[in-house]
XYZ file of C-alpha atoms in Angstrom:
411
model
C 241.272 314.046 -22.689
C 238.088 316.113 -22.897
C 236.157 312.934 -23.636
C 237.506 311.281 -20.456
C 236.707 314.392 -18.408
C 233.127 314.174 -19.632
C 233.236 310.477 -18.747
C 234.088 311.474 -15.163
C 230.929 313.533 -14.933
C 228.935 310.781 -16.625
C 230.036 308.214 -13.995
C 229.244 310.631 -11.193
C 225.818 311.676 -12.447
C 224.455 308.515 -14.084
C 225.945 305.771 -11.926
C 226.743 307.559 -8.661
C 230.317 306.243 -8.702
C 232.326 307.620 -5.778
C 235.150 310.036 -6.617
C 237.814 307.762 -5.151
C 236.728 304.999 -7.548
C 236.330 307.177 -10.627
C 240.094 307.638 -10.951
C 240.501 303.849 -11.193
C 237.725 303.563 -13.782
C 239.413 306.218 -15.911
C 242.788 304.517 -15.469
C 241.434 301.140 -16.700
C 239.736 302.819 -19.664
C 243.010 304.555 -20.523
C 244.780 301.192 -20.492
C 242.142 299.731 -22.820
C 242.436 302.685 -25.215
C 246.234 302.338 -25.268
C 245.908 298.584 -25.859
C 243.577 299.130 -28.827
C 245.818 301.810 -30.321
C 248.873 299.583 -29.948
C 247.096 296.631 -31.596
C 245.535 298.950 -34.201
C 242.023 297.701 -33.412
C 238.708 299.449 -32.788
C 237.686 300.611 -29.340
C 234.494 298.559 -29.121
C 232.872 295.728 -27.148
C 234.142 293.085 -29.597
C 237.738 293.591 -28.429
C 237.125 293.726 -24.668
C 237.569 289.988 -24.146
C 241.083 289.818 -25.624
C 242.123 292.863 -23.640
C 240.867 291.337 -20.369
C 242.714 288.079 -21.062
C 245.892 290.121 -21.500
C 244.993 292.275 -18.487
C 244.333 289.274 -16.207
C 247.931 288.089 -16.504
C 249.194 290.956 -14.351
C 246.161 291.941 -12.281
C 243.941 290.390 -9.641
C 240.443 289.115 -10.406
C 238.679 292.061 -8.680
C 240.688 294.472 -10.835
C 239.696 292.557 -13.979
C 236.023 292.817 -13.006
C 236.341 296.524 -12.239
C 238.194 297.149 -15.512
C 235.496 295.399 -17.545
C 232.772 297.357 -15.771
C 234.633 300.617 -16.454
C 235.177 299.847 -20.142
C 231.564 298.809 -20.738
C 230.340 301.983 -19.043
C 232.730 303.995 -21.216
C 231.417 302.387 -24.405
C 227.879 303.044 -23.228
C 228.911 306.671 -22.578
C 230.289 306.978 -26.121
C 227.077 305.590 -27.639
C 225.004 307.867 -25.412
C 227.123 310.852 -26.425
C 226.794 310.031 -30.123
C 223.033 309.622 -29.884
C 222.781 313.255 -28.813
C 224.270 314.212 -32.165
C 221.771 311.940 -33.958
C 224.535 309.827 -35.458
C 222.342 306.747 -34.977
C 218.996 306.772 -36.746
C 215.781 305.570 -35.141
C 215.701 302.289 -37.029
C 219.207 301.331 -35.893
C 218.202 301.958 -32.286
C 215.047 299.856 -32.691
C 217.032 296.980 -34.197
C 219.495 297.153 -31.308
C 216.559 296.853 -28.909
C 215.448 293.729 -30.786
C 218.965 292.262 -30.559
C 219.141 292.999 -26.822
C 215.758 291.358 -26.269
C 216.765 288.283 -28.272
C 219.937 287.963 -26.186
C 217.965 288.286 -22.937
C 215.381 285.667 -23.940
C 218.083 283.233 -25.097
C 219.752 283.504 -21.693
C 216.435 283.106 -19.853
C 215.861 279.915 -21.837
C 219.416 278.741 -20.962
C 220.481 278.273 -24.579
C 224.189 277.778 -25.180
C 226.559 280.660 -25.875
C 227.156 279.209 -29.346
C 223.408 279.337 -30.106
C 223.326 282.947 -28.908
C 226.143 283.915 -31.281
C 224.533 282.083 -34.222
C 221.076 283.613 -33.700
C 222.445 287.146 -33.312
C 224.585 286.594 -36.412
C 221.528 285.682 -38.496
C 219.651 288.650 -37.041
C 222.418 290.952 -38.340
C 222.167 289.317 -41.794
C 218.371 289.719 -41.724
C 218.821 293.404 -40.844
C 221.212 293.888 -43.780
C 218.847 292.053 -46.149
C 215.965 294.355 -45.163
C 218.259 297.407 -45.415
C 217.323 298.657 -41.958
C 213.551 298.394 -42.411
C 211.585 299.428 -39.332
C 211.025 296.251 -37.233
C 207.384 297.267 -36.690
C 206.776 296.945 -40.459
C 208.287 293.477 -40.895
C 205.906 290.782 -42.197
C 206.173 287.042 -42.831
C 206.806 287.901 -46.504
C 210.141 289.337 -45.390
C 211.007 286.005 -43.775
C 210.048 284.125 -46.945
C 212.123 286.438 -49.123
C 215.153 286.221 -46.826
C 215.119 282.410 -46.510
C 214.428 281.996 -50.225
C 217.332 284.310 -51.104
C 219.701 282.090 -49.122
C 218.724 279.097 -51.254
C 218.406 280.838 -54.621
C 221.135 283.491 -54.576
C 223.696 282.286 -52.028
C 223.002 278.579 -52.674
C 223.719 277.600 -49.074
C 223.192 274.070 -47.767
C 219.857 272.925 -46.385
C 221.271 272.590 -42.866
C 222.549 276.194 -42.881
C 219.248 277.419 -44.288
C 217.373 275.560 -41.553
C 219.638 277.200 -38.989
C 218.811 280.636 -40.415
C 215.101 279.772 -40.567
C 215.031 278.720 -36.889
C 216.936 281.844 -35.829
C 214.654 284.294 -37.640
C 211.550 282.390 -36.517
C 212.799 282.706 -32.918
C 213.214 286.474 -33.389
C 209.781 286.794 -35.008
C 207.966 284.981 -32.185
C 209.950 286.049 -29.137
C 211.231 289.564 -29.881
C 208.844 290.947 -32.525
C 205.888 289.115 -30.921
C 204.280 288.394 -34.275
C 202.608 285.338 -35.770
C 204.835 284.082 -38.635
C 201.805 282.610 -40.397
C 202.095 280.131 -43.273
C 205.709 279.797 -44.453
C 205.169 276.680 -46.562
C 205.762 278.528 -49.844
C 209.302 279.510 -48.891
C 211.928 278.279 -51.347
C 214.060 275.811 -49.398
C 217.370 274.176 -50.233
C 217.007 270.500 -51.067
C 217.881 268.091 -48.271
C 220.669 265.719 -49.269
C 221.200 262.345 -47.659
C 224.852 261.971 -46.741
C 226.415 258.704 -45.667
C 228.734 259.351 -42.708
C 232.470 258.736 -43.057
C 233.509 255.645 -41.082
C 236.947 254.210 -40.418
C 237.725 250.546 -39.885
C 238.829 249.444 -36.431
C 242.405 249.170 -37.691
C 242.280 252.739 -39.072
C 240.913 254.016 -35.755
C 243.740 252.367 -33.816
C 246.381 253.662 -36.263
C 245.096 257.203 -35.808
C 245.055 256.863 -32.004
C 248.697 255.688 -32.043
C 249.654 258.969 -33.730
C 248.162 261.012 -30.877
C 249.931 261.837 -27.633
C 248.772 261.961 -24.022
C 245.642 264.013 -23.498
C 244.409 263.902 -27.110
C 244.865 260.125 -27.272
C 242.798 259.742 -24.103
C 240.042 261.989 -25.427
C 239.771 260.161 -28.753
C 239.609 256.802 -26.992
C 236.784 258.084 -24.775
C 234.919 259.278 -27.878
C 235.504 256.059 -29.835
C 234.847 253.894 -26.760
C 231.566 255.586 -25.860
C 230.263 257.227 -29.043
C 230.588 260.746 -27.623
C 230.242 263.978 -29.533
C 233.277 266.264 -29.254
C 231.415 268.785 -27.061
C 230.188 265.983 -24.798
C 233.770 264.856 -24.297
C 235.320 268.237 -23.492
C 232.422 269.090 -21.127
C 232.764 265.955 -19.004
C 232.991 266.584 -15.262
C 234.600 264.437 -12.582
C 231.209 263.282 -11.271
C 230.223 262.026 -14.745
C 232.663 259.100 -14.519
C 231.534 255.874 -12.815
C 234.569 253.582 -12.729
C 232.777 250.779 -10.898
C 229.961 250.475 -13.445
C 232.253 251.559 -16.331
C 229.776 254.182 -17.430
C 230.025 257.793 -18.583
C 227.088 260.142 -17.972
C 226.512 262.735 -20.656
C 224.642 265.693 -19.171
C 222.817 268.230 -21.308
C 223.726 266.577 -24.605
C 222.075 267.415 -27.921
C 218.486 268.415 -27.236
C 219.504 269.093 -23.596
C 219.127 265.377 -22.815
C 221.098 263.255 -20.344
C 222.174 259.715 -21.119
C 224.619 257.021 -20.078
C 227.154 255.443 -22.396
C 230.171 253.145 -22.213
C 233.481 253.744 -20.450
C 235.936 251.406 -22.186
C 237.968 249.328 -19.735
C 241.103 250.054 -21.784
C 241.133 253.723 -20.706
C 240.262 253.298 -17.011
C 243.823 253.274 -15.622
C 244.977 256.206 -17.742
C 241.841 258.175 -16.898
C 242.470 257.662 -13.171
C 246.043 258.923 -13.593
C 244.750 261.919 -15.526
C 242.306 262.814 -12.731
C 245.159 262.648 -10.224
C 247.124 265.115 -12.371
C 244.320 267.650 -12.770
C 243.557 267.476 -9.045
C 246.681 269.578 -8.463
C 245.259 272.202 -10.868
C 241.991 272.166 -8.933
C 243.829 272.533 -5.589
C 245.833 275.439 -7.009
C 242.623 277.238 -8.029
C 241.233 276.796 -4.523
C 244.405 278.157 -2.943
C 244.339 281.211 -5.218
C 240.594 281.695 -4.606
C 239.712 281.453 -8.298
C 235.971 281.512 -8.977
C 234.570 278.018 -9.461
C 233.921 276.432 -12.853
C 230.727 277.236 -14.720
C 227.624 275.587 -13.256
C 224.216 275.358 -15.002
C 222.092 278.311 -13.871
C 219.496 276.407 -11.828
C 222.093 274.527 -9.779
C 224.362 277.573 -9.568
C 221.618 279.645 -7.959
C 220.627 276.924 -5.497
C 224.168 275.906 -4.524
C 226.270 279.061 -4.749
C 229.628 277.348 -4.123
C 228.956 274.222 -6.212
C 231.435 275.418 -8.859
C 234.249 275.054 -6.337
C 233.490 271.388 -5.584
C 235.850 268.754 -7.021
C 232.971 266.712 -8.422
C 231.990 269.620 -10.716
C 235.548 270.201 -11.991
C 236.199 269.658 -15.695
C 237.821 266.354 -16.680
C 239.647 268.278 -19.415
C 240.309 271.744 -17.938
C 242.163 274.485 -19.777
C 245.669 275.269 -18.560
C 244.856 278.983 -18.477
C 242.111 280.968 -16.793
C 239.666 282.757 -19.068
C 236.841 285.261 -18.854
C 233.229 284.124 -18.997
C 231.891 286.190 -21.949
C 228.439 286.466 -20.367
C 229.299 287.393 -16.777
C 232.876 288.653 -17.052
C 233.921 286.234 -14.304
C 237.519 284.998 -14.471
C 237.466 281.229 -14.025
C 238.810 277.980 -15.465
C 236.965 276.708 -18.510
C 237.326 273.369 -20.284
C 239.774 273.061 -23.178
C 238.742 274.317 -26.607
C 237.851 271.955 -29.425
C 239.857 273.699 -32.174
C 243.306 272.400 -31.209
C 241.897 268.933 -30.545
C 240.346 268.764 -34.026
C 243.576 269.937 -35.621
C 245.631 267.263 -33.803
C 243.239 264.498 -34.906
C 243.377 265.713 -38.513
C 247.180 265.568 -38.391
C 247.052 262.045 -36.885
C 244.702 260.853 -39.657
C 247.039 262.218 -42.345
C 250.073 260.698 -40.635
C 248.348 257.302 -40.604
C 247.990 257.517 -44.397
C 244.184 257.438 -44.263
C 242.624 259.125 -47.300
C 239.095 259.310 -45.903
C 237.737 262.716 -44.908
C 237.899 261.766 -41.248
C 237.519 264.040 -38.218
C 236.914 263.705 -34.486
C 233.232 263.022 -35.177
C 234.215 260.085 -37.403
C 235.101 258.138 -34.250
C 231.476 258.468 -33.088
C 230.261 257.139 -36.447
C 232.818 254.325 -36.234
C 231.647 253.432 -32.701
C 228.078 252.914 -33.928
C 229.066 251.032 -37.087
C 231.448 248.649 -35.306
C 228.824 247.830 -32.661
C 226.318 247.103 -35.424
C 228.799 244.872 -37.203
C 229.374 243.029 -33.925
C 225.672 242.147 -33.835
C 224.393 244.575 -31.194
C 220.752 245.622 -31.303
C 219.946 248.874 -33.164
C 217.841 250.134 -30.218
C 220.756 249.683 -27.828
C 223.029 251.643 -30.159
C 220.350 254.340 -30.438
C 220.333 254.770 -26.644
C 224.107 254.887 -26.407
C 224.297 257.552 -29.133
C 221.416 259.576 -27.673
C 219.392 259.672 -30.901
C 215.775 260.763 -30.437
C 214.649 258.730 -33.455
C 215.797 255.239 -34.418
C 215.667 256.323 -38.083
C 218.733 258.482 -37.392
C 220.596 255.430 -36.107
C 219.459 253.307 -39.071
C 221.872 255.204 -41.351
C 224.659 252.984 -39.985
C 222.998 249.873 -41.409
C 223.929 251.212 -44.865
C 227.635 251.363 -44.085
C 228.144 248.244 -41.954
C 230.786 245.938 -43.429
C 228.326 243.212 -44.315
C 224.646 242.781 -43.581
C 223.260 239.718 -41.814
C 221.935 238.207 -45.038
C 225.477 238.064 -46.375
C 224.488 239.582 -49.744
C 227.257 239.365 -52.355
C 227.875 241.481 -55.405
C 227.019 239.715 -58.696
C 230.648 240.229 -59.694
C 231.743 238.088 -56.718
C 229.324 235.220 -57.394
């Protein structure tokens, strides 16, 4: 109770919160504390999101925003209070400043939330590896040692090591403002060439038959147009051109836009699906829910664009959720986890022993087009590959090459 009384004074002195509002701030913080104690979880920023999702079920959006603001100010108050007692050492504070700067720069550059989480995760691992070394004393030798340790001691894959390398390099250049110098002597994990898993057309259709409704439609869009899973779940109403039978992928890998195929076999079902989700959109408008997420540039220029039908998700979530960056309660697109699980179950049910996933349908799209005689450059454009060499991998797994080469055993 004494802590909350001090919090009252903190709100009044530091943030000039009016007395009539302070009682609400304290009330929301009390609810969060009770929630954490009931769930037996820590009272920290990591658990705010789940609390707000629970909180939003019985409270209005303005109350959710106020509650989040109150809780974050309370956590800041706790940290501020602890710092007076020197619980945090100077190096920890300096590293937190680096993390905050990295987060700010990532958002200024409009990187995805997933990239933000990954980069901050590697920064925490880098901090642990250096055992809290003062950031001002870090050199490129520290980067070499860290990246080399991942390959030598932890034996991680080359792709994961590259991810770590890019993250730490980003921190070095943008937050530490240092020249990384020559990193060519770093021990790197060996790149391995992997042939993608591909299903036959019959296996693809068998898997699709084992999927119901929404998931069947999504897989057919992916297989019919060579989409990545994120490209599928992020489709918006305006990205569908029924007349030209084209899907527009916006901000795909490498933040590139492209057009790909809309299979005629899904057109009627997709139109019915849009009619169904229109009622969800209308309901959001009636309840004055904040619009869907809009890319920053467009969102600033057209403030209400997120409430337009054309920007609505083709595959919206049934429930509202909280934007982890802004705290805004809005409707997001569906998550990929359940979708991937359903496809895995459908593959197993079809009796297919290949290690197939949602992404396998993209590989199958490219391979089947190649087998049908379509030009490699055309397939490259449809897939959105920057380099044709990436697309060439499918020539190694096509059913039969154009020369009709036979195995000596079959001659």
